[in-house]
Short mmCIF file of C-alpha atoms in Angstrom, two decimals:
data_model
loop_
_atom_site.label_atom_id
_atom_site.label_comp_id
_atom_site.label_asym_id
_atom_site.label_seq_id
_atom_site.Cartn_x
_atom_site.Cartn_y
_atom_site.Cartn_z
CA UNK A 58 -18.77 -12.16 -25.52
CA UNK A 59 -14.73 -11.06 -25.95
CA UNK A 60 -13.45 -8.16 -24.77
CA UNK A 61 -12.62 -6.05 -27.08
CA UNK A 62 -8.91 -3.31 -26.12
CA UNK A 63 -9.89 -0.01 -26.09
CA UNK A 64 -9.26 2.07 -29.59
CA UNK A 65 -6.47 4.21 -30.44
CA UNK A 66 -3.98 5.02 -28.07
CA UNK A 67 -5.53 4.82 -25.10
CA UNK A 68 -4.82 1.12 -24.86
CA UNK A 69 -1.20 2.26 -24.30
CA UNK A 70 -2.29 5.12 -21.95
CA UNK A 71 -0.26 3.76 -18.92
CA UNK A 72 3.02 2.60 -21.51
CA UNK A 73 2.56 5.42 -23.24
CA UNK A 74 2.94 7.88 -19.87
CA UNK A 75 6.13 5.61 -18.75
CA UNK A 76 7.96 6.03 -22.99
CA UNK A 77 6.75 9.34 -22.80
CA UNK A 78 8.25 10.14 -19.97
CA UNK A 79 12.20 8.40 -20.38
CA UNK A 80 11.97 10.66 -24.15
CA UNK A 81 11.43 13.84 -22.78
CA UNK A 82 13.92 12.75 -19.90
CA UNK A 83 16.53 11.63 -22.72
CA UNK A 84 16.12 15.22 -24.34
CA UNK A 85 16.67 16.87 -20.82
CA UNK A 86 19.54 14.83 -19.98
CA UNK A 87 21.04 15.59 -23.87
CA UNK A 88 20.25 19.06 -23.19
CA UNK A 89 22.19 19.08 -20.04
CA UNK A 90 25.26 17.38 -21.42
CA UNK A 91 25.29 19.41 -24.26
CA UNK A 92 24.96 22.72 -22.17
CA UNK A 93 27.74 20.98 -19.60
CA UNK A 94 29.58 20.28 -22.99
CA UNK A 95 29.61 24.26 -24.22
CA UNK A 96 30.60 25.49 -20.67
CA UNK A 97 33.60 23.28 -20.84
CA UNK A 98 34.33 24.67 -24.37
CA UNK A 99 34.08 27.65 -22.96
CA UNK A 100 36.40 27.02 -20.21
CA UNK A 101 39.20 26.10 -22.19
CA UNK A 102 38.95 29.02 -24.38
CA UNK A 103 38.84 31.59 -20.81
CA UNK A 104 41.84 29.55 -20.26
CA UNK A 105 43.30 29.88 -23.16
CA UNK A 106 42.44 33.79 -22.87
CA UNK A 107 43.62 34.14 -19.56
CA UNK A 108 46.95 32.47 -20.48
CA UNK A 109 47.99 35.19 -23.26
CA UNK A 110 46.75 38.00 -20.78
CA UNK A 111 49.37 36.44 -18.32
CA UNK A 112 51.70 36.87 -20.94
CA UNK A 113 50.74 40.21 -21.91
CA UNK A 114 51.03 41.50 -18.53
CA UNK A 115 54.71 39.63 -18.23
CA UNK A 116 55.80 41.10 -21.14
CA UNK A 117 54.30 44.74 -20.35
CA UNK A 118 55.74 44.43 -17.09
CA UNK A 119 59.48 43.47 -18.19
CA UNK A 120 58.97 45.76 -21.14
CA UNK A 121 58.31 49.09 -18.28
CA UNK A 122 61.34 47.74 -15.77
CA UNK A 123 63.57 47.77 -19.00
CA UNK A 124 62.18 51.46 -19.41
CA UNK A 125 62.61 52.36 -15.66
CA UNK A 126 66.55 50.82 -16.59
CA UNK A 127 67.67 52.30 -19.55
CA UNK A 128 66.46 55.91 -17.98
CA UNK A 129 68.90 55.11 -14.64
CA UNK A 130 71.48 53.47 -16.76
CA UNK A 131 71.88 55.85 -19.85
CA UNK A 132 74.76 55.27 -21.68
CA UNK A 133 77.36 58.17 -21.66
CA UNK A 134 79.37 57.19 -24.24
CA UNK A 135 79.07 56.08 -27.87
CA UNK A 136 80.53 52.52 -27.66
CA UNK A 137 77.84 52.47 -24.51
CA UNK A 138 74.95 53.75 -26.85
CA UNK A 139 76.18 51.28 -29.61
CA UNK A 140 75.67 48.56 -27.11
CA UNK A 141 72.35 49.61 -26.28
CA UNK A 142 71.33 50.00 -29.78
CA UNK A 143 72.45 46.71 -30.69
CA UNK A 144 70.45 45.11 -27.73
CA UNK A 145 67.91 47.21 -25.98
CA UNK A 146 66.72 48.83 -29.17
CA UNK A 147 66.53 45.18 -30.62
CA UNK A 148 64.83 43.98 -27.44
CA UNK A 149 62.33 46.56 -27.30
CA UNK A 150 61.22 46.48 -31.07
CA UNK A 151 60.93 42.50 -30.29
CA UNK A 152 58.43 43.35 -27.04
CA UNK A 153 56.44 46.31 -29.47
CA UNK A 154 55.56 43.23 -31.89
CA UNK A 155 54.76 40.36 -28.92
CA UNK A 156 52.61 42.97 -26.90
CA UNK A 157 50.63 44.19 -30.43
CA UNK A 158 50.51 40.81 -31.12
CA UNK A 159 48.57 39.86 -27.52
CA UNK A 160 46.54 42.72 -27.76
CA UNK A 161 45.69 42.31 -31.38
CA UNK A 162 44.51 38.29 -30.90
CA UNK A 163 42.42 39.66 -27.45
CA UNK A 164 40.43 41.84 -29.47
CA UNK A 165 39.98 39.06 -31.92
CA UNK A 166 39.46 36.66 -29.65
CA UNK A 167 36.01 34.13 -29.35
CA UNK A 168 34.57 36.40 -26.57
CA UNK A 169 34.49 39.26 -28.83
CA UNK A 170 31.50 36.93 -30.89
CA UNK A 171 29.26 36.64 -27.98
CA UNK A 172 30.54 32.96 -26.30
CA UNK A 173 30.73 34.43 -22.92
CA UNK A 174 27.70 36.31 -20.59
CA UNK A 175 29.01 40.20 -20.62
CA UNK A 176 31.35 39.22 -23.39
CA UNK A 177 30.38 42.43 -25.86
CA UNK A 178 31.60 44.45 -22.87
CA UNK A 179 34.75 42.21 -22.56
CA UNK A 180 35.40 42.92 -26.57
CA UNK A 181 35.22 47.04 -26.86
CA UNK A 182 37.44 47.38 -23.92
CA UNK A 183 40.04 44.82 -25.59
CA UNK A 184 39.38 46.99 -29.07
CA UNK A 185 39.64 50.24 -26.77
CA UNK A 186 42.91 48.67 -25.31
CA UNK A 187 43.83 48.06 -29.58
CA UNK A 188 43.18 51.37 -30.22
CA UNK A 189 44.96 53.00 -27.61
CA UNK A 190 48.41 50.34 -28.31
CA UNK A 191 48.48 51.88 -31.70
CA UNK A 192 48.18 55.58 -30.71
CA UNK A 193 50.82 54.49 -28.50
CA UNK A 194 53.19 52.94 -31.04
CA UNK A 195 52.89 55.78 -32.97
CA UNK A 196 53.95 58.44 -30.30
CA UNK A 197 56.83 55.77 -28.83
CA UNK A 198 57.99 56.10 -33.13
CA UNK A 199 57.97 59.83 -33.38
CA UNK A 200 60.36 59.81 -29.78
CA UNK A 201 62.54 57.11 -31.24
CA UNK A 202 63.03 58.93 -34.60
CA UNK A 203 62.96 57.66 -38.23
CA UNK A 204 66.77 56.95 -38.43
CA UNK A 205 66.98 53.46 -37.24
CA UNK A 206 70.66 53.14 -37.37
CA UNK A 207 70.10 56.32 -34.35
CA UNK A 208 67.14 55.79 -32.46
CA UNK A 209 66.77 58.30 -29.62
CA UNK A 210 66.74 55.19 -26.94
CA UNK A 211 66.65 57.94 -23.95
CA UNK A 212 63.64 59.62 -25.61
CA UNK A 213 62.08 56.47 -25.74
CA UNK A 214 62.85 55.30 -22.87
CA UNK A 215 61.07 58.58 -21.09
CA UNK A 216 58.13 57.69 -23.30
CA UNK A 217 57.57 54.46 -21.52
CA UNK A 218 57.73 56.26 -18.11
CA UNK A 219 55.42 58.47 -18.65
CA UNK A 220 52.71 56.66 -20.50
CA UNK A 221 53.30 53.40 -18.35
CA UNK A 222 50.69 53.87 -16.52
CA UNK A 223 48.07 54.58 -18.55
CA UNK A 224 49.14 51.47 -20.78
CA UNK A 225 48.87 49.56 -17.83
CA UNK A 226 45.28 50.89 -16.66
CA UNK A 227 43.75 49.95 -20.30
CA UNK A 228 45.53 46.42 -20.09
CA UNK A 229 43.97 46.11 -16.35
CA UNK A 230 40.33 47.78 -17.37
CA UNK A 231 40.02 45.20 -20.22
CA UNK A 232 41.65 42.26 -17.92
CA UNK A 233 38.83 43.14 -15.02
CA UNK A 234 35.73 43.08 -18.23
CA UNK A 235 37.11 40.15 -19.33
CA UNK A 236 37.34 38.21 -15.74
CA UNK A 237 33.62 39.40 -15.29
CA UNK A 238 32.11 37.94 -18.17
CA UNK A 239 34.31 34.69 -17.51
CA UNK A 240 32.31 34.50 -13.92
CA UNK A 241 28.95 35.49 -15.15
CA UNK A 242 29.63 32.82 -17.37
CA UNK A 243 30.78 30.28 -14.77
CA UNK A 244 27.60 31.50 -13.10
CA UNK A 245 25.71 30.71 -16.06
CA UNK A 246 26.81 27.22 -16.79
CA UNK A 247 26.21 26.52 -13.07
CA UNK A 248 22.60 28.06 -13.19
CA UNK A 249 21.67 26.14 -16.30
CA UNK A 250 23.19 22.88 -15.26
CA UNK A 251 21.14 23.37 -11.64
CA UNK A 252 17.86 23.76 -13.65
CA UNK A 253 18.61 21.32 -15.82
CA UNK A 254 18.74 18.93 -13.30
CA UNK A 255 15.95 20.24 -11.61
CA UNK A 256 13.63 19.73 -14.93
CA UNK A 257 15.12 15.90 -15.37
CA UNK A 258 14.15 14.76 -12.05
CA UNK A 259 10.61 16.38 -11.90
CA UNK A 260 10.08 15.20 -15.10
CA UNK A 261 10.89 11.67 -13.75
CA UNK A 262 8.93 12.07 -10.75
CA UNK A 263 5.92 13.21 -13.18
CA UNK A 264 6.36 10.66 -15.43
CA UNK A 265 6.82 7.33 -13.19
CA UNK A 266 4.65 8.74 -10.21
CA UNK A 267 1.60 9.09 -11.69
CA UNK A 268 1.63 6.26 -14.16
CA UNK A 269 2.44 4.15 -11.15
CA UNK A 270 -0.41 5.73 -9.03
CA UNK A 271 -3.33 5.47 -11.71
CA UNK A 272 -1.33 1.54 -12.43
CA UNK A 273 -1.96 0.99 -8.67
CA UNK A 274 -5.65 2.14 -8.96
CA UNK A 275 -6.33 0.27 -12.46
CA UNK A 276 -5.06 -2.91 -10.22
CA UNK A 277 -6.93 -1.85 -7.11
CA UNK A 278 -10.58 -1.61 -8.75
CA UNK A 279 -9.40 -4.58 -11.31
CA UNK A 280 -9.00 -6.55 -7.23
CA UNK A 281 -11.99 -4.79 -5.95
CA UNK A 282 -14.19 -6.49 -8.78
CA UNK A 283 -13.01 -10.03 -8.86
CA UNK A 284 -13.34 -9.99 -4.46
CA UNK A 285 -17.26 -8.69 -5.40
CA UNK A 286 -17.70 -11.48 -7.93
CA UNK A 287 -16.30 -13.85 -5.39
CA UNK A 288 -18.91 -12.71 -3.10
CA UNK A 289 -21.25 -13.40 -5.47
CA UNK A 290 -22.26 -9.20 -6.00
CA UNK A 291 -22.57 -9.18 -10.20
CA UNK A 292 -23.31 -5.51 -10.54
CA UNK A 293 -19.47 -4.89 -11.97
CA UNK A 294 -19.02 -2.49 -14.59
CA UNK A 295 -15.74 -1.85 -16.11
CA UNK A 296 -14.68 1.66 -15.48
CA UNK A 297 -14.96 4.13 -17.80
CA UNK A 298 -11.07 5.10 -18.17
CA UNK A 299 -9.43 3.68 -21.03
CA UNK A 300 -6.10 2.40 -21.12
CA UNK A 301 -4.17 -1.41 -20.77
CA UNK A 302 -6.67 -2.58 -17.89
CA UNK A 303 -9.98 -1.76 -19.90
CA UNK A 304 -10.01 -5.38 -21.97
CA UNK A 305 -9.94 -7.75 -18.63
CA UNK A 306 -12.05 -5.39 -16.74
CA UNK A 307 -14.85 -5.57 -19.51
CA UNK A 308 -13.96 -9.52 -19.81
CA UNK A 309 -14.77 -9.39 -16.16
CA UNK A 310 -18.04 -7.55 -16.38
CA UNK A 311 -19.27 -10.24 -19.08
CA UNK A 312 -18.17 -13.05 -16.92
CA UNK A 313 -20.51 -11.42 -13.96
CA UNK A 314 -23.37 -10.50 -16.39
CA UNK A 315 -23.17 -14.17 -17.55
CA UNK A 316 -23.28 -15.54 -13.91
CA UNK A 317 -25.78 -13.32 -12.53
CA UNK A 318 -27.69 -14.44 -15.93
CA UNK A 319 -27.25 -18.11 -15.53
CA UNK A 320 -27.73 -17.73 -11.16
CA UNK A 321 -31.35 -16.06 -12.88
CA UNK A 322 -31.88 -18.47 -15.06
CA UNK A 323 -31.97 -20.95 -12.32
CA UNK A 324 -33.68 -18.99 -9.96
CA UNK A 325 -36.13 -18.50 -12.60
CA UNK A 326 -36.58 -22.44 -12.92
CA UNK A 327 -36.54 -23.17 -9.17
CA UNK A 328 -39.21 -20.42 -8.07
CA UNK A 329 -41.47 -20.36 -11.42
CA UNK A 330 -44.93 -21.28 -10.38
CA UNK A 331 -45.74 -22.45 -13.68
CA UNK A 332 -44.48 -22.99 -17.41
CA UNK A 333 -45.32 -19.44 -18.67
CA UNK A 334 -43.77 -17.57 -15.70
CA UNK A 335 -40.71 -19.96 -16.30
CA UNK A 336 -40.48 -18.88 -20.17
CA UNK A 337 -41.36 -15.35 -19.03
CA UNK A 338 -38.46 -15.07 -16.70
CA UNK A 339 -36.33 -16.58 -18.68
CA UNK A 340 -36.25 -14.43 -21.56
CA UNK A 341 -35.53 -11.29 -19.33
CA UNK A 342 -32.34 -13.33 -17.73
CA UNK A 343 -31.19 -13.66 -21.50
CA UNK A 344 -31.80 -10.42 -23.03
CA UNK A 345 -29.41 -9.25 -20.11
CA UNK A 346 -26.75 -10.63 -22.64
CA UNK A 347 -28.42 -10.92 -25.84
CA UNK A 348 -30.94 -8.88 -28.01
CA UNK A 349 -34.04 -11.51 -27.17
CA UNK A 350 -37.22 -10.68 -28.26
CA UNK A 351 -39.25 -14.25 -27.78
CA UNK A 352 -38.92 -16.91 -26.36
CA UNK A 353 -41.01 -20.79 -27.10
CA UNK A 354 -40.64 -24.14 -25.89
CA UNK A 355 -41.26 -26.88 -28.45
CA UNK A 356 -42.01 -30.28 -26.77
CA UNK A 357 -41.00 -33.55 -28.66
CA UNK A 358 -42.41 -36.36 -27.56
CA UNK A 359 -40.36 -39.59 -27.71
CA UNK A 360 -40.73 -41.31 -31.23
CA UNK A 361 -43.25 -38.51 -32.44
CA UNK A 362 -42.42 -36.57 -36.03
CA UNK A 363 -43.23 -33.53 -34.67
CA UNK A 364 -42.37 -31.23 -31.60
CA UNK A 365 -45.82 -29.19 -30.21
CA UNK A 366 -45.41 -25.53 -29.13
CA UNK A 367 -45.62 -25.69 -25.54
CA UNK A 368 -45.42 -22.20 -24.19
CA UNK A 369 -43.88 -18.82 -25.64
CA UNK A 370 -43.81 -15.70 -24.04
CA UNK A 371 -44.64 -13.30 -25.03
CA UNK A 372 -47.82 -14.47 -26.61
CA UNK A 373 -47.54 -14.45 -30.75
CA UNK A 374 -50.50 -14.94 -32.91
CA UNK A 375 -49.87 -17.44 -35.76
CA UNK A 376 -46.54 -18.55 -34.31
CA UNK A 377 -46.51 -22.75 -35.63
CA UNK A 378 -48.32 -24.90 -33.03
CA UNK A 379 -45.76 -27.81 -34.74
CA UNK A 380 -42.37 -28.40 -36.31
CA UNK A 381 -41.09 -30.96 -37.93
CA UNK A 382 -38.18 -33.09 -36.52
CA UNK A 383 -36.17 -32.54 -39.77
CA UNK A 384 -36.96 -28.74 -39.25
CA UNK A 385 -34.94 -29.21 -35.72
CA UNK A 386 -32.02 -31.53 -37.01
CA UNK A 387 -31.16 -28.99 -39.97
CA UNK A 388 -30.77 -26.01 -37.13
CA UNK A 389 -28.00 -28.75 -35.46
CA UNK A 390 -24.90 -27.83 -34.10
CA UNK A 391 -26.19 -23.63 -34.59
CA UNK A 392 -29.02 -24.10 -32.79
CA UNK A 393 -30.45 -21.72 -35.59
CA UNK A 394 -33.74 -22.14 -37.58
CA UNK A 395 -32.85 -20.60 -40.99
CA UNK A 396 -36.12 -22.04 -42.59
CA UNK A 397 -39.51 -22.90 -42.33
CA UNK A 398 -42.33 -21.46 -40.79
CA UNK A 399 -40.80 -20.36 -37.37
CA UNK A 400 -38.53 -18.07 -38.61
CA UNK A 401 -41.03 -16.47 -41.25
CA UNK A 402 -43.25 -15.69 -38.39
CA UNK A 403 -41.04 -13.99 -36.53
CA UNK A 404 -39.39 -12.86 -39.13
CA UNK A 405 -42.90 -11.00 -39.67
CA UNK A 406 -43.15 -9.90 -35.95
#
């Protein structure tokens, strides 16, 4: 008999554990690389962001001292104020536009559409901080007048004092929201990167660890059964699991059902008492491995025609008492009657 593999895939039970395994561990590690890959995306936009609110704050900052100046310094005469007009006025309109401009591209920015943790919270205090720049543009145009060739600089100037501060608390309010959701972020990349991690090598200890143990027992009992068959115990069966092993364990269950049948057989011979107990034993050793039914011995004597039915087991009525030698040379190499009367009759048993 052959073995035959298991069906399906449980003939790649043990391969299939081991691929199935390094493919989900592939995903995890892509997962992980990509989510590495966003957070450093996202780190070069909080720099990017944290760069322009060093700016704003320099530029606020200057823009209040030049305030705090003008105010100590007020020109008292009007080649003086001409001076000033020609460069603070010009100075300060140019810090107006590059301080609307920073607050304008922070409330704008990426973490107003959700790329950092906390970031919605980040985004109304920068359009809060928007909102209160242009209420404060407006009031800083109604001090310096509409005449631009005679701006009211000292008006202005008093303007800037006195709402310094609260232009400075927005700026800092949205600055601290904004540093928040950069470290809840931070915290989040670290966090998902940790688990990540953690998933891959579980996954790896799941998918090599257990594949290995059931491959160590698959070898174990495949050991186990060639030591009994050594010792000359033929009771193996092949385990009922199904997977690479099953094939040479059931090739090693027909090789012991063959021995213990052939060790019968010649028990059978050595201890039979006479011809019919030989016959009778016999056919029980064989239909351990094949679907036997009956059993006869034709005896040829030497130079005869015919061969003479011996002994059968079990006993047949009508079963031919002779056949003729052509009968047996036609069933050579197969060993196979396909006519004549032996096969009829048992044909009709």
């Amino acid at each position: 008999m052959i073995a035959i593999a298991p069906p399906g895939w449980t003939r790649y039970r043990i391969r299939g554990g081991v691929a199935l395994a390094v493919v989900v561990v592939a995903i995890l590690v892509l997962a992980v690389v990509r989510f590495a890959q966003r957070g450093m995306e996202a780190g070069l936009q909080q720099a990017e962001l944290l760069g322009e609110v060093a700016e704003l704050r320099a530029v606020v900052a200057q823009y209040q001292r030049d305030g705090e100046r003008y105010l100590r310094d007020a020109p008292r005469t009007y080649p003086d104020y001409e001076r000033d007009r020609r460069i603070y006025y010009a100075r300060l309109q140019d810090d107006l536009d590059r301080i609307g401009e920073r607050i304008g591209q922070l409330a704008q920015a990426p973490v107003s559409a959700g790329s950092l943790a906390g970031a919605g919270s980040a985004a109304a205090d920068f359009s809060a901080l928007r909102n209160f720049w242009q209420d404060y543009r407006q009031g800083l145009a109604e001090r310096i007048g509409a005449d631009r060739e005679q701006p009211r600089l000292e008006w202005a100037a008093e303007y800037l004092v006195e709402h310094g501060e609260a232009l400075q608390s927005h700026i800092d309010s949205a600055v601290e929201r904004l540093e928040d959701a950069i470290n809840d972020q931070r915290r989040q990349v670290m966090t998902g990167a940790s688990w990540g991690m953690a998933l891959v090598l579980l996954v790896l200890a799941l998918g090599f660890i257990l594949p290995g143990r059931l491959l160590v027992r698959r070898i174990g009992s495949t050991l186990v059964a060639c030591e009994r068959i050594a010792e000359g115990d033929f009771g193996f069966r092949a385990d009922p699991d199904r997977d690479e092993f099953t094939p040479l364990q059931q090739a090693l269950g027909h090789v012991s059902a063959r021995l213990a049948t052939s060790l019968g057989l010649l028990d059978s011979v050595h201890h039979g008492h006479n011809l019919e107990q030989i016959l009778g034993q016999l056919r029980q050793s064989l239909s351990a491995i094949w679907p036997l039914d009956w059993v006869g011995l034709y005896r040829t004597e030497s130079a005869a025609e015919f061969s003479t039915l011996a002994e059968q087991s079990p006993e047949l009525e009508g079963m031919p008492q002779t056949l003729s030698a052509d009968d047996l040379h036609s069933a050579a190499p197969y060993l196979a009657l396909r006519h004549g009367p032996l096969p009829e009759r048992l044909a009709a048993h």
